[in-house]
Coordinates of C-alpha atoms in Angstrom, one line a residue:
X874 CA 101.2 106.2 86.8
X875 CA 101.5 103.9 83.8
X876 CA 104.3 101.4 84.2
X877 CA 103.9 99.6 80.9
X878 CA 101.3 98.4 78.4
X879 CA 102.2 95.5 76.2
X880 CA 100.2 93.5 73.6
X881 CA 100.8 89.8 73.3
X882 CA 99.7 87.2 70.8
X883 CA 100.1 83.4 71.1
X884 CA 102.6 83.9 73.9
X885 CA 104.8 86.4 72.1
X886 CA 105.1 90.1 72.5
X887 CA 103.5 92.1 69.6
X888 CA 104.1 95.7 70.6
X889 CA 104.4 98.2 73.4
X890 CA 101.2 100.3 73.4
X891 CA 99.6 103.3 75.0
X892 CA 96.2 103.3 76.7
X893 CA 94.5 105.0 73.8
X894 CA 95.4 102.2 71.4
X895 CA 94.1 99.4 73.5
X896 CA 90.7 99.1 71.8
X897 CA 92.3 98.7 68.4
X898 CA 94.6 95.8 69.6
X899 CA 91.7 94.1 71.4
X900 CA 89.8 93.9 68.2
X901 CA 92.4 91.7 66.6
X902 CA 91.9 87.9 67.2
X903 CA 94.3 86.2 69.6
X904 CA 95.6 89.4 71.2
X905 CA 95.6 90.1 74.9
X906 CA 96.8 93.3 76.6
X907 CA 98.8 93.4 79.9
X908 CA 98.6 96.8 81.5
X909 CA 100.5 97.7 84.7
X910 CA 99.8 100.8 86.8
X911 CA 101.4 102.0 90.0
X912 CA 99.5 104.3 92.4
X913 CA 97.0 105.0 89.7
X914 CA 95.0 108.2 89.6
X915 CA 91.3 108.0 89.4
X916 CA 91.4 109.4 85.9
X917 CA 93.7 106.7 84.6
X918 CA 91.6 104.0 86.1
X919 CA 88.3 105.4 84.8
X920 CA 89.7 105.4 81.3
X921 CA 90.7 101.7 81.6
X922 CA 87.3 101.0 83.3
X923 CA 85.6 102.2 80.2
X924 CA 87.9 100.3 77.8
X925 CA 87.8 97.0 79.7
X926 CA 84.2 97.2 81.0
X927 CA 85.3 96.9 84.7
X928 CA 82.7 96.7 87.4
X929 CA 82.1 99.8 89.4
X930 CA 82.4 98.1 92.8
X931 CA 85.7 96.5 91.9
X932 CA 87.1 99.9 90.8
X933 CA 86.0 101.5 94.0
X934 CA 87.9 98.9 96.1
X935 CA 91.2 100.1 94.5
X936 CA 90.8 103.5 96.1
X937 CA 89.3 102.4 99.4
X938 CA 92.7 101.8 101.2
X939 CA 94.1 98.4 102.2
X940 CA 91.4 95.8 101.4
X941 CA 90.9 92.3 102.6
X942 CA 92.5 89.9 100.0
X943 CA 89.9 88.2 97.9
X944 CA 89.0 86.7 94.5
X945 CA 85.7 87.9 93.0
X946 CA 84.0 86.9 89.8
X947 CA 82.1 89.4 87.8
X948 CA 80.3 88.9 84.5
X949 CA 83.1 89.9 82.2
X950 CA 86.2 89.7 84.4
X951 CA 87.8 88.4 87.6
X952 CA 89.0 90.8 90.3
X953 CA 91.8 89.7 92.7
X954 CA 93.2 91.7 95.6
X955 CA 96.6 90.6 97.0
X956 CA 98.8 92.1 99.7
X957 CA 102.6 92.2 99.4
X958 CA 104.8 92.3 102.5
X959 CA 108.0 94.3 102.9
X960 CA 110.2 95.1 105.9
X961 CA 111.1 98.7 106.8
X962 CA 113.8 98.0 109.4
X963 CA 111.8 96.2 112.1
X964 CA 108.4 97.5 110.8
X965 CA 106.2 95.3 108.5
X966 CA 104.6 97.2 105.6
X967 CA 101.8 95.7 103.5
X968 CA 101.1 97.0 100.0
X969 CA 98.1 96.2 97.8
X970 CA 98.0 94.7 94.3
X971 CA 94.7 94.8 92.5
X972 CA 94.4 92.5 89.4
X973 CA 91.6 92.7 86.8
X974 CA 91.5 89.6 84.6
X975 CA 89.4 89.4 81.4
X976 CA 89.5 87.0 78.5
X977 CA 91.9 89.2 76.5
X978 CA 93.4 91.6 79.1
X979 CA 95.1 91.8 82.5
X980 CA 95.2 95.0 84.4
X981 CA 97.4 95.1 87.6
X982 CA 97.3 98.2 89.8
X983 CA 99.8 98.5 92.6
X984 CA 98.8 100.8 95.4
X985 CA 101.3 101.9 98.1
X986 CA 103.4 98.9 97.2
X987 CA 107.2 98.7 97.0
X988 CA 107.4 95.6 94.9
X989 CA 108.0 96.4 91.2
X990 CA 107.0 92.9 89.9
X991 CA 109.0 93.7 86.7
X992 CA 110.6 90.3 87.0
X993 CA 107.2 88.7 86.6
X994 CA 106.8 90.1 83.1
X995 CA 110.3 89.1 82.2
X996 CA 109.7 85.6 83.4
X997 CA 106.4 85.4 81.5
X998 CA 108.1 86.6 78.3
X999 CA 110.8 83.9 78.7
X1000 CA 108.0 81.3 78.7
X1001 CA 105.9 81.8 75.6
X1002 CA 104.6 78.2 75.7
X1003 CA 102.9 79.2 79.0
X1004 CA 102.2 82.8 78.1
X1005 CA 100.0 81.5 75.2
X1006 CA 97.4 80.8 77.9
X1007 CA 97.0 84.5 77.9
X1008 CA 95.5 86.3 80.9
X1009 CA 95.1 83.1 82.9
X1010 CA 98.9 82.5 83.0
X1011 CA 99.6 86.2 83.8
X1012 CA 97.3 86.0 86.8
X1013 CA 99.1 82.8 87.9
X1014 CA 102.6 84.4 87.4
X1015 CA 101.6 87.5 89.4
X1016 CA 99.9 85.7 92.2
X1017 CA 102.7 83.1 92.4
X1018 CA 105.3 85.9 92.7
X1019 CA 103.4 87.8 95.3
X1020 CA 102.7 84.8 97.5
X1021 CA 106.3 83.8 97.3
X1022 CA 107.2 87.2 98.8
X1023 CA 105.8 85.9 102.0
X1024 CA 108.3 83.1 102.4
X1025 CA 111.4 85.2 103.3
X1026 CA 109.2 87.4 105.6
X1027 CA 107.8 84.4 107.5
X1028 CA 111.3 82.8 107.7
X1029 CA 112.7 86.1 109.1
X1030 CA 110.0 86.3 111.7
X1031 CA 110.6 82.6 112.6
X1032 CA 114.4 83.3 113.0
X1033 CA 113.8 86.4 115.1
X1034 CA 111.5 84.4 117.4
X1035 CA 114.0 81.6 117.8
X1036 CA 116.7 84.2 118.7
X1037 CA 114.4 85.7 121.4
X1038 CA 113.6 82.2 122.7
X1039 CA 117.3 81.6 123.1
X1040 CA 118.0 84.7 125.1
X1041 CA 114.7 84.8 127.0
X1042 CA 116.0 82.5 129.8
X1043 CA 119.2 84.5 130.2
X1044 CA 117.8 88.0 129.7
X1045 CA 116.3 89.8 132.7
X1046 CA 114.6 92.4 130.6
X1047 CA 111.2 90.7 130.9
X1048 CA 109.2 93.7 129.8
X1049 CA 111.3 94.2 126.7
X1050 CA 110.9 90.5 125.9
X1051 CA 107.1 90.8 126.3
X1052 CA 107.0 93.8 124.0
X1053 CA 109.0 91.9 121.3
X1054 CA 106.7 88.9 121.6
X1055 CA 103.6 91.1 121.1
X1056 CA 105.3 92.7 118.2
X1057 CA 105.9 89.3 116.7
X1058 CA 102.3 88.4 117.4
X1059 CA 101.1 91.6 115.6
X1060 CA 103.2 90.8 112.6
X1061 CA 102.1 87.2 112.4
X1062 CA 98.4 88.4 112.5
X1063 CA 99.0 90.9 109.7
X1064 CA 100.6 88.2 107.5
X1065 CA 97.8 85.7 108.5
X1066 CA 95.1 88.2 107.6
X1067 CA 96.8 88.7 104.2
X1068 CA 97.0 85.0 103.4
X1069 CA 94.1 83.2 105.1
X1070 CA 91.4 84.7 102.8
X1071 CA 93.4 83.7 99.7
X1072 CA 93.1 80.0 100.6
X1073 CA 89.3 80.2 100.0
X1074 CA 89.7 82.6 97.1
X1075 CA 92.2 80.5 95.1
X1076 CA 90.3 77.3 95.9
X1077 CA 87.7 78.7 93.5
X1078 CA 90.2 78.6 90.6
X1079 CA 90.7 74.9 90.4
X1080 CA 88.5 71.8 90.8
X1081 CA 84.9 71.8 89.9
X1082 CA 83.5 74.9 88.2
X1083 CA 86.2 77.5 87.4
X1084 CA 85.8 81.0 85.9
X1085 CA 86.0 81.1 82.2
X1086 CA 88.9 83.5 82.3
X1087 CA 91.3 80.8 83.7
X1088 CA 89.9 77.7 82.0
X1089 CA 92.7 75.3 81.2
X1090 CA 95.2 76.7 83.8
X1091 CA 93.7 75.2 86.9
X1092 CA 96.8 73.2 87.8
X1093 CA 98.9 76.4 88.1
X1094 CA 96.4 77.9 90.6
X1095 CA 96.5 74.6 92.6
X1096 CA 100.2 75.2 93.0
X1097 CA 99.6 78.7 94.3
X1098 CA 97.0 77.4 96.7
X1099 CA 99.5 74.8 98.0
X1100 CA 102.0 77.6 98.7
X1101 CA 99.3 79.6 100.6
X1102 CA 98.4 76.6 102.7
X1103 CA 102.1 76.0 103.5
X1104 CA 102.5 79.6 104.6
X1105 CA 99.3 79.5 106.7
X1106 CA 100.7 76.3 108.4
X1107 CA 104.0 78.0 109.2
X1108 CA 102.2 81.1 110.6
X1109 CA 100.0 78.8 112.8
X1110 CA 103.1 77.2 114.1
X1111 CA 104.7 80.6 114.8
X1112 CA 101.5 81.9 116.5
X1113 CA 101.5 78.8 118.8
X1114 CA 105.2 79.3 119.6
X1115 CA 104.5 83.0 120.4
X1116 CA 101.6 82.1 122.7
X1117 CA 103.8 79.5 124.5
X1118 CA 106.7 82.0 124.8
X1119 CA 104.4 84.6 126.3
X1120 CA 103.2 82.1 128.9
X1121 CA 106.8 81.1 129.6
X1122 CA 107.9 84.7 129.9
X1123 CA 105.0 85.4 132.4
X1124 CA 106.1 82.3 134.4
X1125 CA 109.7 83.6 134.5
X1126 CA 108.4 87.0 135.7
X1127 CA 106.4 85.2 138.4
X1128 CA 109.5 83.1 139.4
X1129 CA 111.6 86.3 139.6
X1130 CA 108.9 87.9 141.8
X1131 CA 108.8 84.8 144.0
X1132 CA 112.6 85.0 144.4
X1133 CA 112.3 88.7 145.4
X1134 CA 109.5 87.9 147.8
X1135 CA 111.5 85.2 149.5
X1136 CA 114.5 87.5 150.0
X1137 CA 112.2 90.2 151.4
X1138 CA 110.5 87.6 153.7
X1139 CA 113.9 86.3 154.9
X1140 CA 115.3 89.8 155.8
X1141 CA 111.9 90.7 157.2
X1142 CA 112.0 87.7 159.6
X1143 CA 115.5 88.8 160.8
X1144 CA 114.3 92.3 161.3
X1145 CA 111.2 91.1 163.2
X1146 CA 113.3 89.1 165.5
X1147 CA 115.6 92.1 166.3
X1148 CA 112.4 94.2 166.8
X1149 CA 111.0 91.7 169.3
X1150 CA 114.2 91.6 171.4
X1151 CA 114.7 95.4 171.4
X1152 CA 111.0 95.8 172.1
X1153 CA 111.2 93.6 175.2
X1154 CA 114.4 95.1 176.6
X1155 CA 113.3 98.6 175.7
X1156 CA 110.3 98.4 178.2
X1157 CA 110.9 100.9 181.1
X1158 CA 110.1 98.6 184.0
X1159 CA 112.1 99.2 187.2
X1160 CA 112.5 95.6 188.2
X1161 CA 113.5 94.0 184.9
X1162 CA 116.1 91.1 185.2
X1163 CA 119.7 92.2 184.2
X1164 CA 118.5 95.8 184.1
X1165 CA 121.3 97.0 186.5
X1166 CA 123.7 94.2 185.6
X1167 CA 126.9 95.6 184.0
X1168 CA 127.0 92.8 181.5
X1169 CA 123.3 93.1 180.5
X1170 CA 123.7 95.3 177.5
X1171 CA 126.5 93.2 175.9
X1172 CA 124.5 90.1 176.6
X1173 CA 121.4 91.6 174.9
X1174 CA 123.5 92.5 171.9
X1175 CA 125.0 89.1 171.8
X1176 CA 121.6 87.4 171.9
X1177 CA 120.2 89.6 169.1
X1178 CA 123.3 89.2 166.9
X1179 CA 123.5 85.4 167.4
X1180 CA 119.8 84.9 166.8
X1181 CA 119.9 87.0 163.6
X1182 CA 123.1 85.2 162.4
X1183 CA 121.4 81.9 163.0
X1184 CA 118.3 82.9 160.9
X1185 CA 120.6 84.3 158.2
X1186 CA 122.5 81.0 157.9
X1187 CA 119.2 79.0 157.7
X1188 CA 117.7 81.3 155.1
X1189 CA 121.0 81.3 153.1
X1190 CA 121.1 77.5 153.1
X1191 CA 117.4 77.3 152.0
X1192 CA 118.2 79.8 149.1
X1193 CA 115.9 82.5 150.4
X1194 CA 118.8 85.0 150.8

Protein backbone atom coordinates (compact mmCIF):
# COMPACT_ATOMS: atom_id res chain seq x y z
CA UNK A 1 0.00 0.00 0.00
CA UNK A 2 1.33 3.41 -0.97
CA UNK A 3 1.66 5.71 2.06
CA UNK A 4 3.02 8.74 0.23
CA UNK A 5 5.20 9.74 -2.69
CA UNK A 6 6.77 13.20 -2.53
CA UNK A 7 9.20 15.05 -4.77
CA UNK A 8 11.83 17.36 -3.24
CA UNK A 9 14.29 19.81 -4.69
CA UNK A 10 17.06 21.60 -2.79
CA UNK A 11 15.52 20.56 0.51
CA UNK A 12 12.02 21.81 -0.26
CA UNK A 13 8.88 19.91 -1.16
CA UNK A 14 7.95 20.27 -4.83
CA UNK A 15 4.83 18.11 -5.13
CA UNK A 16 2.97 15.04 -4.03
CA UNK A 17 3.16 12.51 -6.80
CA UNK A 18 1.91 9.12 -7.90
CA UNK A 19 4.07 6.18 -8.88
CA UNK A 20 3.41 6.65 -12.61
CA UNK A 21 4.86 10.21 -12.57
CA UNK A 22 8.13 9.30 -10.86
CA UNK A 23 10.19 8.95 -14.08
CA UNK A 24 9.14 12.43 -15.21
CA UNK A 25 10.25 14.06 -11.96
CA UNK A 26 13.51 12.13 -11.86
CA UNK A 27 14.48 13.61 -15.23
CA UNK A 28 14.51 17.11 -13.76
CA UNK A 29 17.86 18.19 -12.29
CA UNK A 30 18.08 18.44 -8.50
CA UNK A 31 14.93 16.45 -7.79
CA UNK A 32 14.77 13.40 -5.59
CA UNK A 33 11.74 11.27 -4.80
CA UNK A 34 10.84 9.82 -1.42
CA UNK A 35 8.39 6.92 -1.65
CA UNK A 36 6.97 5.14 1.38
CA UNK A 37 5.12 1.80 1.19
CA UNK A 38 3.49 -0.27 3.89
CA UNK A 39 3.09 -4.05 3.48
CA UNK A 40 3.74 -3.63 -0.21
CA UNK A 41 2.35 -6.08 -2.71
CA UNK A 42 4.68 -7.73 -5.17
CA UNK A 43 3.06 -5.82 -8.03
CA UNK A 44 3.73 -2.44 -6.37
CA UNK A 45 7.33 -3.31 -5.68
CA UNK A 46 7.93 -4.66 -9.19
CA UNK A 47 6.75 -1.37 -10.65
CA UNK A 48 9.19 0.56 -8.47
CA UNK A 49 11.94 -1.96 -9.17
CA UNK A 50 11.67 -1.14 -12.83
CA UNK A 51 11.56 2.63 -12.28
CA UNK A 52 14.46 2.75 -9.79
CA UNK A 53 16.50 -0.13 -11.28
CA UNK A 54 16.49 -2.05 -8.01
CA UNK A 55 18.55 -5.22 -7.75
CA UNK A 56 16.59 -8.46 -7.92
CA UNK A 57 18.21 -9.97 -4.82
CA UNK A 58 17.39 -6.92 -2.72
CA UNK A 59 13.75 -7.01 -3.83
CA UNK A 60 13.49 -10.70 -2.94
CA UNK A 61 14.68 -9.97 0.61
CA UNK A 62 11.65 -7.75 1.16
CA UNK A 63 9.28 -10.70 0.74
CA UNK A 64 11.38 -13.37 2.49
CA UNK A 65 10.11 -12.69 6.00
CA UNK A 66 12.10 -11.14 8.82
CA UNK A 67 15.66 -10.71 7.57
CA UNK A 68 18.93 -10.11 9.36
CA UNK A 69 19.60 -6.33 9.55
CA UNK A 70 22.26 -5.29 7.08
CA UNK A 71 23.64 -2.58 4.83
CA UNK A 72 24.41 -3.72 1.28
CA UNK A 73 25.88 -1.74 -1.58
CA UNK A 74 24.77 -2.43 -5.15
CA UNK A 75 25.87 -0.71 -8.35
CA UNK A 76 23.13 1.92 -8.42
CA UNK A 77 21.76 1.97 -4.89
CA UNK A 78 22.15 1.03 -1.25
CA UNK A 79 19.89 -1.49 0.41
CA UNK A 80 19.36 -1.28 4.17
CA UNK A 81 17.30 -3.61 6.35
CA UNK A 82 16.34 -2.42 9.83
CA UNK A 83 14.12 -3.95 12.49
CA UNK A 84 11.76 -1.89 14.65
CA UNK A 85 10.73 -3.13 18.12
CA UNK A 86 7.27 -2.76 19.65
CA UNK A 87 5.67 -4.18 22.79
CA UNK A 88 2.37 -6.10 22.72
CA UNK A 89 1.59 -6.34 26.42
CA UNK A 90 4.51 -8.46 27.59
CA UNK A 91 5.37 -9.75 24.10
CA UNK A 92 8.09 -8.20 21.99
CA UNK A 93 7.28 -7.78 18.28
CA UNK A 94 9.84 -6.93 15.61
CA UNK A 95 8.82 -5.30 12.34
CA UNK A 96 11.02 -4.85 9.29
CA UNK A 97 11.84 -1.67 7.38
CA UNK A 98 13.54 -2.03 4.01
CA UNK A 99 15.18 1.10 2.59
CA UNK A 100 16.46 1.50 -0.97
CA UNK A 101 18.68 4.55 -1.42
CA UNK A 102 19.75 5.90 -4.79
CA UNK A 103 21.32 9.18 -5.81
CA UNK A 104 17.91 10.73 -6.49
CA UNK A 105 15.40 8.52 -4.68
CA UNK A 106 14.57 6.84 -1.39
CA UNK A 107 12.13 3.96 -1.17
CA UNK A 108 11.11 2.73 2.28
CA UNK A 109 9.02 -0.42 2.61
CA UNK A 110 7.56 -1.35 6.00
CA UNK A 111 6.64 -5.00 6.38
CA UNK A 112 4.63 -6.17 9.42
CA UNK A 113 5.67 -3.00 11.23
CA UNK A 114 3.50 -0.89 13.53
CA UNK A 115 5.71 2.20 13.44
CA UNK A 116 4.33 4.78 10.99
CA UNK A 117 7.53 6.88 10.72
CA UNK A 118 5.40 9.83 9.55
CA UNK A 119 7.20 11.96 12.10
CA UNK A 120 10.45 11.34 10.24
CA UNK A 121 9.11 12.97 7.08
CA UNK A 122 7.72 15.90 9.09
CA UNK A 123 11.08 16.33 10.82
CA UNK A 124 12.95 16.25 7.52
CA UNK A 125 10.67 18.83 5.94
CA UNK A 126 11.25 21.14 8.92
CA UNK A 127 14.99 20.98 8.23
CA UNK A 128 15.43 21.95 4.55
CA UNK A 129 19.06 22.87 5.18
CA UNK A 130 19.64 19.17 5.92
CA UNK A 131 17.09 17.77 3.49
CA UNK A 132 19.07 19.40 0.68
CA UNK A 133 21.54 16.51 1.14
CA UNK A 134 18.81 14.49 -0.55
CA UNK A 135 18.57 10.75 -0.16
CA UNK A 136 21.58 10.60 2.20
CA UNK A 137 19.83 12.70 4.82
CA UNK A 138 16.57 10.77 4.44
CA UNK A 139 18.43 7.52 5.10
CA UNK A 140 20.00 9.10 8.18
CA UNK A 141 16.65 10.43 9.45
CA UNK A 142 14.95 7.06 8.99
CA UNK A 143 17.74 4.99 10.52
CA UNK A 144 18.19 7.44 13.41
CA UNK A 145 14.46 7.32 14.23
CA UNK A 146 14.34 3.52 14.03
CA UNK A 147 17.44 3.01 16.19
CA UNK A 148 16.03 5.46 18.75
CA UNK A 149 12.95 3.21 19.06
CA UNK A 150 15.18 0.69 20.83
CA UNK A 151 16.02 3.00 23.75
CA UNK A 152 12.61 2.90 25.51
CA UNK A 153 12.34 -0.86 24.88
CA UNK A 154 15.79 -1.51 26.35
CA UNK A 155 15.02 0.80 29.30
CA UNK A 156 11.74 -1.01 29.92
CA UNK A 157 13.52 -4.37 29.87
CA UNK A 158 16.12 -3.04 32.29
CA UNK A 159 13.43 -1.72 34.66
CA UNK A 160 11.55 -5.04 34.63
CA UNK A 161 14.77 -6.88 35.38
CA UNK A 162 15.52 -4.59 38.33
CA UNK A 163 12.02 -5.18 39.72
CA UNK A 164 12.49 -8.94 39.45
CA UNK A 165 15.86 -8.72 41.20
CA UNK A 166 14.20 -6.80 44.04
CA UNK A 167 11.50 -9.41 44.68
CA UNK A 168 13.58 -12.47 43.85
CA UNK A 169 14.95 -12.79 47.40
CA UNK A 170 11.50 -12.41 48.93
CA UNK A 171 9.45 -14.38 46.41
CA UNK A 172 9.31 -18.14 46.87
CA UNK A 173 8.01 -18.75 43.33
CA UNK A 174 11.41 -19.83 42.03
CA UNK A 175 10.02 -21.49 38.91
CA UNK A 176 8.10 -18.35 37.92
CA UNK A 177 11.21 -16.24 38.51
CA UNK A 178 13.22 -18.56 36.28
CA UNK A 179 10.58 -18.38 33.55
CA UNK A 180 10.63 -14.57 33.67
CA UNK A 181 14.43 -14.51 33.55
CA UNK A 182 14.48 -16.71 30.46
CA UNK A 183 11.80 -14.48 28.92
CA UNK A 184 14.07 -11.47 29.54
CA UNK A 185 16.98 -13.39 28.05
CA UNK A 186 14.95 -14.17 24.93
CA UNK A 187 13.93 -10.53 24.50
CA UNK A 188 17.48 -9.28 24.99
CA UNK A 189 18.70 -11.77 22.37
CA UNK A 190 16.05 -10.60 19.90
CA UNK A 191 17.07 -6.97 20.41
CA UNK A 192 20.75 -7.85 20.21
CA UNK A 193 20.27 -9.73 16.93
CA UNK A 194 18.51 -6.66 15.53
CA UNK A 195 21.27 -4.26 16.58
CA UNK A 196 24.58 -6.11 16.47
CA UNK A 197 24.76 -6.48 12.65
CA UNK A 198 24.01 -2.76 12.26
CA UNK A 199 27.24 -1.86 14.04
CA UNK A 200 29.23 -3.37 11.17
CA UNK A 201 26.76 -2.16 8.54
CA UNK A 202 26.80 1.51 9.53
CA UNK A 203 30.56 1.51 10.04
CA UNK A 204 30.72 1.30 6.24
CA UNK A 205 28.95 4.66 5.95
CA UNK A 206 31.61 6.83 7.56
CA UNK A 207 35.38 6.87 7.56
CA UNK A 208 37.43 5.70 4.61
CA UNK A 209 35.60 4.84 1.42
CA UNK A 210 31.87 5.49 1.66
CA UNK A 211 29.15 4.74 -0.91
CA UNK A 212 28.53 7.54 -3.37
CA UNK A 213 24.88 7.80 -2.32
CA UNK A 214 25.76 9.18 1.12
CA UNK A 215 28.88 11.19 0.24
CA UNK A 216 29.02 14.32 2.40
CA UNK A 217 26.75 13.02 5.17
CA UNK A 218 29.22 10.70 6.91
CA UNK A 219 29.08 12.51 10.27
CA UNK A 220 25.35 11.84 10.58
CA UNK A 221 25.87 8.11 10.18
CA UNK A 222 28.67 8.21 12.75
CA UNK A 223 26.05 9.53 15.18
CA UNK A 224 23.71 6.63 14.37
CA UNK A 225 26.60 4.21 14.81
CA UNK A 226 27.33 5.68 18.26
CA UNK A 227 23.69 5.11 19.26
CA UNK A 228 23.89 1.50 18.07
CA UNK A 229 27.07 0.89 20.06
CA UNK A 230 25.48 2.42 23.17
CA UNK A 231 22.45 0.16 22.83
CA UNK A 232 24.65 -2.89 22.31
CA UNK A 233 26.58 -1.96 25.45
CA UNK A 234 23.35 -1.68 27.44
CA UNK A 235 22.15 -5.03 26.13
CA UNK A 236 25.46 -6.67 27.05
CA UNK A 237 25.04 -5.35 30.60
CA UNK A 238 21.47 -6.64 30.73
CA UNK A 239 22.56 -10.05 29.44
CA UNK A 240 25.28 -10.25 32.11
CA UNK A 241 22.76 -9.27 34.78
CA UNK A 242 20.32 -11.92 33.56
CA UNK A 243 23.02 -14.60 33.64
CA UNK A 244 23.98 -13.58 37.18
CA UNK A 245 20.32 -13.52 38.26
CA UNK A 246 19.78 -17.01 36.85
CA UNK A 247 22.75 -18.32 38.85
CA UNK A 248 21.51 -16.55 41.99
CA UNK A 249 18.02 -17.97 41.48
CA UNK A 250 19.45 -21.48 41.09
CA UNK A 251 21.47 -20.96 44.27
CA UNK A 252 18.34 -19.85 46.12
CA UNK A 253 16.55 -22.97 44.90
CA UNK A 254 19.47 -25.12 46.13
CA UNK A 255 19.40 -23.33 49.49
CA UNK A 256 15.64 -23.93 49.79
CA UNK A 257 16.15 -27.60 48.96
CA UNK A 258 18.92 -27.75 51.56
CA UNK A 259 16.58 -26.32 54.20
CA UNK A 260 13.94 -28.88 53.32
CA UNK A 261 16.50 -31.68 53.43
CA UNK A 262 17.68 -30.56 56.87
CA UNK A 263 14.11 -30.60 58.20
CA UNK A 264 13.53 -34.03 56.73
CA UNK A 265 16.80 -35.27 58.18
CA UNK A 266 15.95 -33.89 61.64
CA UNK A 267 12.51 -35.45 61.77
CA UNK A 268 13.92 -38.63 60.26
CA UNK A 269 16.49 -38.90 63.07
CA UNK A 270 13.76 -38.54 65.69
CA UNK A 271 11.64 -41.20 63.98
CA UNK A 272 14.65 -43.53 63.71
CA UNK A 273 15.29 -43.19 67.44
CA UNK A 274 11.66 -44.03 68.21
CA UNK A 275 11.86 -46.98 65.82
CA UNK A 276 14.99 -48.29 67.54
CA UNK A 277 13.41 -48.22 71.00
CA UNK A 278 10.12 -49.72 69.88
CA UNK A 279 11.98 -52.35 67.88
CA UNK A 280 14.02 -53.43 70.88
CA UNK A 281 11.12 -53.53 73.32
CA UNK A 282 8.87 -55.09 70.74
CA UNK A 283 10.96 -58.30 70.59
CA UNK A 284 9.02 -61.26 71.99
CA UNK A 285 11.60 -62.77 74.36
CA UNK A 286 10.32 -64.33 77.55
CA UNK A 287 13.14 -63.19 79.84
CA UNK A 288 13.43 -59.52 78.86
CA UNK A 289 14.17 -57.06 81.72
CA UNK A 290 11.14 -55.10 82.93
CA UNK A 291 8.88 -57.30 80.77
CA UNK A 292 6.63 -58.20 83.70
CA UNK A 293 7.29 -55.01 85.69
CA UNK A 294 4.13 -52.96 86.08
CA UNK A 295 6.05 -49.72 85.46
CA UNK A 296 7.89 -51.05 82.38
CA UNK A 297 5.50 -49.64 79.82
CA UNK A 298 5.37 -46.09 81.30
CA UNK A 299 9.15 -46.15 81.63
CA UNK A 300 9.58 -47.12 77.96
CA UNK A 301 7.25 -44.34 76.86
CA UNK A 302 9.09 -41.87 79.07
CA UNK A 303 12.48 -42.85 77.62
CA UNK A 304 11.18 -42.64 74.03
CA UNK A 305 9.45 -39.29 74.64
CA UNK A 306 12.40 -37.79 76.53
CA UNK A 307 14.96 -38.87 73.94
CA UNK A 308 12.80 -37.55 71.10
CA UNK A 309 12.26 -34.24 72.88
CA UNK A 310 16.02 -33.92 73.51
CA UNK A 311 16.78 -34.44 69.80
CA UNK A 312 14.01 -32.03 68.85
CA UNK A 313 15.49 -29.28 71.06
CA UNK A 314 18.99 -29.85 69.64
CA UNK A 315 17.78 -29.75 66.02
CA UNK A 316 15.61 -26.72 66.77
CA UNK A 317 18.56 -24.85 68.25
CA UNK A 318 20.73 -25.77 65.25
CA UNK A 319 18.03 -24.47 62.87
CA UNK A 320 17.30 -27.80 61.28
CA UNK A 321 13.68 -27.83 62.42
